[in-house]
Short mmCIF file of C-alpha atoms in Angstrom, two decimals:
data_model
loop_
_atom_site.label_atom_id
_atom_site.label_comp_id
_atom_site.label_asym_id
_atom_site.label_seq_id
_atom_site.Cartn_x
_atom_site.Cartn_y
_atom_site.Cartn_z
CA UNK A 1 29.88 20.40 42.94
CA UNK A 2 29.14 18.59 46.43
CA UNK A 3 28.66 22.27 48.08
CA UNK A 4 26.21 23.19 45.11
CA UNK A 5 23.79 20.32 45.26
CA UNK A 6 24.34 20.59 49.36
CA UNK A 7 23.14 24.19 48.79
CA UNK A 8 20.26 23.60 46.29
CA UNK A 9 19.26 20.44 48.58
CA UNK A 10 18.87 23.08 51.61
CA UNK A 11 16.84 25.37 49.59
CA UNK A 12 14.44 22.89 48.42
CA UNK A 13 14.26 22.27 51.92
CA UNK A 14 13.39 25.55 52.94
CA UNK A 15 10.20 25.64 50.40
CA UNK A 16 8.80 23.06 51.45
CA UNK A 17 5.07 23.42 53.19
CA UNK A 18 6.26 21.56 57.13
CA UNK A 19 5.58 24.46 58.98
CA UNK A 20 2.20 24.75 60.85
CA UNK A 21 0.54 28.37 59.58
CA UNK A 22 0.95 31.29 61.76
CA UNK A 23 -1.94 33.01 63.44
CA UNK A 24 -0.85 35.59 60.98
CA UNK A 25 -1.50 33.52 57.77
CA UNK A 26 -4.93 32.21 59.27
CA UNK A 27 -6.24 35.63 60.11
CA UNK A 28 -5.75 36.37 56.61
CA UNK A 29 -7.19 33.35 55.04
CA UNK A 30 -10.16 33.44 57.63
CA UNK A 31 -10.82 37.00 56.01
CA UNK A 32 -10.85 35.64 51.97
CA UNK A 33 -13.17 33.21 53.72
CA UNK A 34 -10.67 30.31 53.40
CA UNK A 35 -12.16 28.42 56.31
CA UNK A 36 -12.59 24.59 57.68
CA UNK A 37 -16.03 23.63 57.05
CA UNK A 38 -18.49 20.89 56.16
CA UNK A 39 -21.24 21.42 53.77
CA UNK A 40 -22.87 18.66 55.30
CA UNK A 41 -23.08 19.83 59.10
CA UNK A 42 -26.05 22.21 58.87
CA UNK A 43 -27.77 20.24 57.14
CA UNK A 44 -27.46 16.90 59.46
CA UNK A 45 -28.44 18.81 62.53
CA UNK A 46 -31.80 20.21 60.71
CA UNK A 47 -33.20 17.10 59.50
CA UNK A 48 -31.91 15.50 63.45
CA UNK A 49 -33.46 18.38 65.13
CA UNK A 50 -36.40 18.58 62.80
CA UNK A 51 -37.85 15.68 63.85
CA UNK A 52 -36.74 16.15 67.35
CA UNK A 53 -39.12 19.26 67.20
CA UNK A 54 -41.63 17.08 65.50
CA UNK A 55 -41.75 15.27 68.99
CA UNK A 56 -41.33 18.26 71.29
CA UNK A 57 -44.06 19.58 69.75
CA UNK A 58 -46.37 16.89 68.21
CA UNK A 59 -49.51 17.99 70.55
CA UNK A 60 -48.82 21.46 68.81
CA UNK A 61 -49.11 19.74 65.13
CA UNK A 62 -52.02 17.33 65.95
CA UNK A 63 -53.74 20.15 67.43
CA UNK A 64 -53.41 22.55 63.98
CA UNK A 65 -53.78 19.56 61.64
CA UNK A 66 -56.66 18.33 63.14
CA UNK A 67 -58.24 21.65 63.42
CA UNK A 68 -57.82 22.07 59.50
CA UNK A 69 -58.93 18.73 58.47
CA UNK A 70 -61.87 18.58 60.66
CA UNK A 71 -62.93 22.25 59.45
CA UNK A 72 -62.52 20.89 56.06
CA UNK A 73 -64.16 17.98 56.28
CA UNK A 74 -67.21 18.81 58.71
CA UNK A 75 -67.78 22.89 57.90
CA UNK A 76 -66.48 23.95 54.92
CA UNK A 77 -67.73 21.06 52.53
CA UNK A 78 -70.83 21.59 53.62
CA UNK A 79 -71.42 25.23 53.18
CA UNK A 80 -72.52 26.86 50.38
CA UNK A 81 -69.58 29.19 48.11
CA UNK A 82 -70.06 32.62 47.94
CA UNK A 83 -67.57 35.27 47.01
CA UNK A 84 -67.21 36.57 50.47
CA UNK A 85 -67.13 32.57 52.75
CA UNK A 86 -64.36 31.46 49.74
CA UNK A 87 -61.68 34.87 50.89
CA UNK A 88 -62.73 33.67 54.46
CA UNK A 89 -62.06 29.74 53.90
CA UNK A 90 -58.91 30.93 51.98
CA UNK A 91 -58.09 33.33 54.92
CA UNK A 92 -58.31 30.29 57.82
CA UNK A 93 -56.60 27.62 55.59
CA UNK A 94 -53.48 29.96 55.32
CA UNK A 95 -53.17 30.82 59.27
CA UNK A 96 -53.44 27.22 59.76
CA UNK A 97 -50.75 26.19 56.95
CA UNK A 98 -48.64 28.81 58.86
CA UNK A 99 -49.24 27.53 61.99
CA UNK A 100 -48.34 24.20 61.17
CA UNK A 101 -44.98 25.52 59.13
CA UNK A 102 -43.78 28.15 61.59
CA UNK A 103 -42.15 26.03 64.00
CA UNK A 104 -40.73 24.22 61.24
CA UNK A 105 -39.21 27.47 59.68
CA UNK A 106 -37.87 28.82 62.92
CA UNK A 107 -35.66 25.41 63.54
CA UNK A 108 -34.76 25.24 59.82
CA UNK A 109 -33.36 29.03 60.30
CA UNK A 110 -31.91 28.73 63.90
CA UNK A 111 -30.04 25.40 63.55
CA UNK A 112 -28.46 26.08 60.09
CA UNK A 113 -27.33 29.29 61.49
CA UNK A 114 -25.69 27.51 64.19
CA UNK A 115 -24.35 24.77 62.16
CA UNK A 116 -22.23 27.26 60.63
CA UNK A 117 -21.40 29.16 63.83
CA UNK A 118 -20.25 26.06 65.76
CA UNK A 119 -17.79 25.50 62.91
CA UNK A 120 -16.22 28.57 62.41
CA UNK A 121 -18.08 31.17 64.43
CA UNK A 122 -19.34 34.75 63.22
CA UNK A 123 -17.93 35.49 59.81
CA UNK A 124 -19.04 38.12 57.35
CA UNK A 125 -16.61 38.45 54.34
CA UNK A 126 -17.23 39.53 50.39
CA UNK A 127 -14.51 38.14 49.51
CA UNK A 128 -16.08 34.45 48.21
CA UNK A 129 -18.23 36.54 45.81
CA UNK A 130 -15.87 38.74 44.02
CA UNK A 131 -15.75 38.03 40.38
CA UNK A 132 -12.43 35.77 39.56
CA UNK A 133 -11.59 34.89 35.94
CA UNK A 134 -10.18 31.66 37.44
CA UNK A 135 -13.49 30.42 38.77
CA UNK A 136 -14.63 30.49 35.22
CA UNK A 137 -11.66 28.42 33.49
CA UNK A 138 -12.52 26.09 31.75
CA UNK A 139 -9.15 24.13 32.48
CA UNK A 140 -9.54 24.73 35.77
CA UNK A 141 -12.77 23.65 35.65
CA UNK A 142 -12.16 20.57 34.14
CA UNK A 143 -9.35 19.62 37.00
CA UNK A 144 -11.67 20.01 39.75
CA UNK A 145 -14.21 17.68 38.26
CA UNK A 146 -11.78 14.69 38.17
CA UNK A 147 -9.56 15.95 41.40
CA UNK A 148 -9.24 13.96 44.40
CA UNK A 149 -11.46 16.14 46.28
CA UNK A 150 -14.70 15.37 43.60
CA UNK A 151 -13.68 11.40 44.11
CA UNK A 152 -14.17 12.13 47.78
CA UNK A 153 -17.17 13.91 47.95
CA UNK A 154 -18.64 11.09 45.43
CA UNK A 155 -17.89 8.31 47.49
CA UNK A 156 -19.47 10.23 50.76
CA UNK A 157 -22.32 10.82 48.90
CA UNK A 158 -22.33 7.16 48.17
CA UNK A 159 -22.15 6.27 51.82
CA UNK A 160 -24.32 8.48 52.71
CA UNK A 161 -27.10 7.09 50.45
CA UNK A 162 -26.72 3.72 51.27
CA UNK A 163 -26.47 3.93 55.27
CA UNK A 164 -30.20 5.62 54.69
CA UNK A 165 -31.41 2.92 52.66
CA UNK A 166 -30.05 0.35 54.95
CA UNK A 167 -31.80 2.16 58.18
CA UNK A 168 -34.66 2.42 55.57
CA UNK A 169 -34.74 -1.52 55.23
CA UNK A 170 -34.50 -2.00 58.57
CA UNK A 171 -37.24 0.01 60.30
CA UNK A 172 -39.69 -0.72 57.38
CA UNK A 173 -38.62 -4.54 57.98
CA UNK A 174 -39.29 -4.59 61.89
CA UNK A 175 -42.81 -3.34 61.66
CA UNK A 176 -43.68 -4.78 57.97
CA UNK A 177 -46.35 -6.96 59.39
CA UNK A 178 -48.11 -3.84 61.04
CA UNK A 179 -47.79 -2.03 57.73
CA UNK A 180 -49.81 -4.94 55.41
CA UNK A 181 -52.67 -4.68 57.95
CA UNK A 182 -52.55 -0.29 57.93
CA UNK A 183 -55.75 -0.48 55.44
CA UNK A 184 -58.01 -1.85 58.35
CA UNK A 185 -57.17 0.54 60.97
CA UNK A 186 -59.01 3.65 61.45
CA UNK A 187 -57.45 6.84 60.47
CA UNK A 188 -56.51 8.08 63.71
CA UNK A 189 -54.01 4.65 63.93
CA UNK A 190 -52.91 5.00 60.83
CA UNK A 191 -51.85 8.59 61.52
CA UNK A 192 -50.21 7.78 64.77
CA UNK A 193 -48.18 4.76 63.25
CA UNK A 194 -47.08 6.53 60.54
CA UNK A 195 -46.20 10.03 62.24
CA UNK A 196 -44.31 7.98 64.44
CA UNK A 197 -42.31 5.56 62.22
CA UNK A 198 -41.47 8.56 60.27
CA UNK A 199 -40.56 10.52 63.15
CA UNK A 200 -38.57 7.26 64.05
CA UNK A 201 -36.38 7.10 61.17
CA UNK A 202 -35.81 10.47 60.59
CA UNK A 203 -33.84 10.50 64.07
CA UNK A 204 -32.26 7.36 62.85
CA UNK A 205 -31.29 9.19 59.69
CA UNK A 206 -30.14 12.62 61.39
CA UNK A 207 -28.31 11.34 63.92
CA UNK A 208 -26.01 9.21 61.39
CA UNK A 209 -25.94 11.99 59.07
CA UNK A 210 -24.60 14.05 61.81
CA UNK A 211 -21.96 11.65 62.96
CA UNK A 212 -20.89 10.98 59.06
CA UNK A 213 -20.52 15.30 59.09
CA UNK A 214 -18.56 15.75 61.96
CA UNK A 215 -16.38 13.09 60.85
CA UNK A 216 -16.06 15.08 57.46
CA UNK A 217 -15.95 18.58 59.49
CA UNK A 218 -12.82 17.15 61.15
CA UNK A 219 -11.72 15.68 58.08
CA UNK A 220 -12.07 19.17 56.55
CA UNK A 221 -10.34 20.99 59.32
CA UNK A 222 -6.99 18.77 58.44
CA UNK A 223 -7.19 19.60 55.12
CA UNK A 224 -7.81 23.09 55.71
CA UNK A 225 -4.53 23.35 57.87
CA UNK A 226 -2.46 21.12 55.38
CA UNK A 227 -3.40 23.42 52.85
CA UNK A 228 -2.33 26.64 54.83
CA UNK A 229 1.19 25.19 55.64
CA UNK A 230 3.81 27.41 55.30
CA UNK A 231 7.86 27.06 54.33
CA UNK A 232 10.09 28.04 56.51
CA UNK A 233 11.29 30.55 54.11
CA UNK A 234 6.96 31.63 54.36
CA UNK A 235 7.86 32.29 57.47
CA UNK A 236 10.85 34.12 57.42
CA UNK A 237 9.14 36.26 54.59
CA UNK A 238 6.66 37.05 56.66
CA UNK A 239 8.24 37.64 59.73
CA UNK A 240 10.30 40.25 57.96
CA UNK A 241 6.93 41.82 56.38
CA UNK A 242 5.30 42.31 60.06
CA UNK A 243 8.56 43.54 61.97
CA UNK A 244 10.67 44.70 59.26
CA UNK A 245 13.83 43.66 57.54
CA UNK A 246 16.70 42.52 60.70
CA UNK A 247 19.57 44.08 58.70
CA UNK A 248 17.11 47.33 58.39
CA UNK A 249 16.32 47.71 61.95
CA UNK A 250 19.20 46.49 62.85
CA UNK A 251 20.96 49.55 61.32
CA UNK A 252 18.00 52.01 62.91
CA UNK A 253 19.04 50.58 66.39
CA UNK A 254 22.36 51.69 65.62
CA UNK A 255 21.41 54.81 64.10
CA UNK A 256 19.38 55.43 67.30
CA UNK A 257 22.31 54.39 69.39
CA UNK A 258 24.45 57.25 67.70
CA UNK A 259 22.00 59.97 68.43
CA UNK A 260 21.68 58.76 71.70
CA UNK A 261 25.41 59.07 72.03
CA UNK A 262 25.54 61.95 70.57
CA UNK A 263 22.76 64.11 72.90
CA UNK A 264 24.61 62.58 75.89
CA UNK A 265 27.85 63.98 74.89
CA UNK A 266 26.59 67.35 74.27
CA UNK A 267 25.13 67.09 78.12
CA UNK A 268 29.52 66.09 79.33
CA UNK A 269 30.75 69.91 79.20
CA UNK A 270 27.27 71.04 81.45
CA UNK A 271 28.66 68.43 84.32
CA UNK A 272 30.31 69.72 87.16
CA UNK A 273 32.44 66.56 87.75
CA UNK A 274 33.37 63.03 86.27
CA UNK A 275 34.08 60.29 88.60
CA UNK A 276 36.12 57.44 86.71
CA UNK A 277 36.96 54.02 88.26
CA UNK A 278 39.86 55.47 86.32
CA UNK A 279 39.69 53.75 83.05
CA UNK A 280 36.51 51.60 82.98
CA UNK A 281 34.02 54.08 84.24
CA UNK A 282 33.23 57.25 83.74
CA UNK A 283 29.50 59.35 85.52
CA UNK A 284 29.06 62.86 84.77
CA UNK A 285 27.23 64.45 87.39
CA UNK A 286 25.51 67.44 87.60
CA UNK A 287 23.56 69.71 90.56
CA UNK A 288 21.74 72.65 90.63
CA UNK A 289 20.69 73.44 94.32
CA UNK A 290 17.73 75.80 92.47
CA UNK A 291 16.29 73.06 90.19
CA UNK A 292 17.67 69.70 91.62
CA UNK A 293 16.78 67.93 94.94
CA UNK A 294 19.70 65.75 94.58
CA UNK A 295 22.59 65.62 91.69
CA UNK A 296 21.77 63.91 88.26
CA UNK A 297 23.64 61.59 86.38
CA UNK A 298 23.44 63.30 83.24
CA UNK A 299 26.74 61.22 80.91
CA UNK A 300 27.63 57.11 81.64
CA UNK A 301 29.66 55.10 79.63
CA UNK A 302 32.42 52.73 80.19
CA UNK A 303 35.19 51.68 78.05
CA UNK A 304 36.15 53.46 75.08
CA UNK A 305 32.86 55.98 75.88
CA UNK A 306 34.32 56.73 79.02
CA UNK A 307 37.57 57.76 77.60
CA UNK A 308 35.37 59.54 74.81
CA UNK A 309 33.85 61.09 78.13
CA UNK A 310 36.88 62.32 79.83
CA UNK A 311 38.08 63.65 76.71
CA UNK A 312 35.09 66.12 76.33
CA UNK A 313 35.36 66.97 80.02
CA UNK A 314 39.36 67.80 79.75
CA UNK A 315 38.58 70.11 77.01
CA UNK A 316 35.80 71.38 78.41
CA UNK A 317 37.79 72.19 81.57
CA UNK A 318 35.17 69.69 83.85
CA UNK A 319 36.74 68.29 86.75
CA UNK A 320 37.65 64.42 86.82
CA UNK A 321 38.11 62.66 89.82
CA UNK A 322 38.57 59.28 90.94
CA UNK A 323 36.70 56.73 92.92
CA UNK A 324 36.42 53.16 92.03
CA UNK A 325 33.74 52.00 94.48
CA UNK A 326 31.72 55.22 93.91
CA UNK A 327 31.53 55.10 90.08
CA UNK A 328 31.27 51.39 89.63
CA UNK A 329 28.27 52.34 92.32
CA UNK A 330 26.96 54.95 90.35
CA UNK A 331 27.05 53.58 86.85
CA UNK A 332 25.55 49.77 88.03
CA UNK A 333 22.67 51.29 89.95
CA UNK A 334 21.26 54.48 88.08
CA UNK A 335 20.86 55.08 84.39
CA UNK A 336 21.00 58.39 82.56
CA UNK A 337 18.53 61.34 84.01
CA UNK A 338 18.14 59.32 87.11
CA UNK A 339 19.09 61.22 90.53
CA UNK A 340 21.90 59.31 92.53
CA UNK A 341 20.96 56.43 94.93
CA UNK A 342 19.87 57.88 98.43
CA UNK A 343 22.33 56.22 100.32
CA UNK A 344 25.09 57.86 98.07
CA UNK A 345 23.99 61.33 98.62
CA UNK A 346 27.07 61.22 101.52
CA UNK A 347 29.77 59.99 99.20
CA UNK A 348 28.88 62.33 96.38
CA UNK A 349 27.69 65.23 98.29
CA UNK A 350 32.20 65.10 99.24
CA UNK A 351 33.04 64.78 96.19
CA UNK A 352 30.95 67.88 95.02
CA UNK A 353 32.33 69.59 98.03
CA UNK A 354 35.56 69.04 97.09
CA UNK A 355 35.08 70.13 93.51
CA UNK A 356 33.49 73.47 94.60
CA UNK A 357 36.16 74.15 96.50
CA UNK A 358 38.85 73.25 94.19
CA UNK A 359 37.06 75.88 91.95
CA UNK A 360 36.66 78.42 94.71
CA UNK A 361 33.06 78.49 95.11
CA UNK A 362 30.92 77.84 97.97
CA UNK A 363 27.89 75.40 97.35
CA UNK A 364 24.31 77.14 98.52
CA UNK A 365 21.85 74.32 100.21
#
């Protein structure tokens, strides 16, 4: 009983999300579009560099505005409407309304595109917009409206509201005295002193708002990665997905090893001798003056392959002969297909020597 609930305690161990996500997992998810974002973000660093522009470029708008107005008010309400002078005052009024809104357009467009990019960079995905019967739940509706996640976003909306009013309150408060006497001042004052206390606060504004949705962006980056932790079973699931089952490729290696064993015994009879070390090593060797610069290993083994190695040579009638410090030599410093070492073209090139006498042939350089 103490082993069971020691086993089922380990499992419930392994499921449970502790494990930071693999790249793996987040490549994935980036891909659904399952990213760390804030809403908020883009929308912070418009209305901050907005009226950043607004300053930047407030000899462009007082320019255009006062262009318009003071066509309006000193040409065009004086002239007399015809068909042809309405399409014309229709014509200039539009330019200038562009005018006046292009710059606003092209920061609107630019820094809501980079609001998104400094979050998560360049991402185009369908996924978000494939149809899921899910989505439309009503059950799972229902559960989002009253999950932790709506309570959040209520009370930053909350926040956010009344940090504006305060700032509100404030600026409106410091020049309230300036504001009772606006109705005296001539138009071009009042224009200045409002321009600018709007300008004023709208910085304010932006500049909180931006702080507030970093703070969230951050906030939404944890929550992102809590929410792609993985088990360490996860893991191990999809470790063997990606490289395969161990046991699997375990048995290919082995497999592999067999054939490989196999071809290299095939190559023993071909040798013309096998130096042993006598029972630990065994290096088939073979040279063909015609083909060969120097004389290939073409069989290694030690252990039970090189007994499996001079038991192929015996019955293949190979000759066997035995040097320790040559083979151990031979087998530690050349693999299979690999010519011998230069410095033991002397010790072999005896050995050979030997052998072709032994066999009654005389070796051609």
């Amino acid at each position: 009983m103490h082993n069971y609930r020691l086993e089922l305690d380990l499992q419930l161990f392994s499921q449970e999300k502790t494990e930071k996500a693999t790249p793996k997992k987040k490549d994935e998810a980036r891909k659904k579009g399952q990213i760390a974002r804030s809403s908020d973000l883009p929308g912070s660093f418009i209305l901050l560099f907005m009226f950043m522009g607004f300053i930047m470029l407030g000899g462009y708008f007082k320019e255009h505005i006062m262009m318009m107005f003071g066509n309006l008010f000193e040409d065009w309400l004086l002239m007399d409407l015809t068909t042809g002078n309405v399409m014309s005052l229709f014509n200039d009024v539009t330019i200038e309304l562009l005018l006046i809104l292009l710059p606003i357009f092209a920061i609107t467009v630019l820094i809501g595109i980079l609001g998104n990019i400094v979050q998560f960079g360049f991402l185009l995905t369908g996924d978000p917009l494939k149809m899921k019967l899910d989505k439309i739940n009503p059950l799972n509706g229902f559960k989002q409206i009253f999950s932790a996640r709506t309570v959040v976003e209520f009370l930053k909306s909350v926040l956010k509201l009344l940090i504006v009013a305060v700032l509100v309150f404030l600026t409106i408060s410091k020049d309230w005295d300036r504001i009772l006497v606006l109705a005296s001042l001539p138009i071009q004052q009042i224009f200045t002193f409002t321009a600018g206390l709007t300008v004023k606060l709208g910085i304010e504004i932006g500049a909180v708002l931006t702080a507030l949705a970093l703070a969230d962006f951050f906030y939404q980056t944890y929550e992102h990665n809590k929410s792609l932790r993985m088990s360490k079973q996860d893991i191990k699931d999809e470790y063997k997905k990606s490289e395969g089952d161990p046991l699997i490729k375990g048995k290919i290696r082995e497999r592999q090893r067999r054939m490989a064993m196999q071809r290299m015994m095939q190559e023993v009879p071909k040798a013309d001798v096998i130096i042993t070390n006598p029972t630990h090593f065994a290096i088939a060797l073979k040279y063909d003056a015609t083909k060969m610069e120097a004389p290939k290993i073409i069989a290694k083994g030690m252990d039970h392959v090189a007994l499996r190695i001079r038991e192929i040579a015996k019955e293949n009638g190979v000759v066997t002969m035995e040097n320790k410090p040559l083979a151990r030599a031979l087998y530690e410093r050349a693999e299979i297909g690999d010519v011998i070492p230069p410095d033991l073209f002397q010790a072999v090139a005896e050995v050979l020597a030997y052998v072709y006498k032994m066999k009654g042939r005389v070796k051609s350089s």
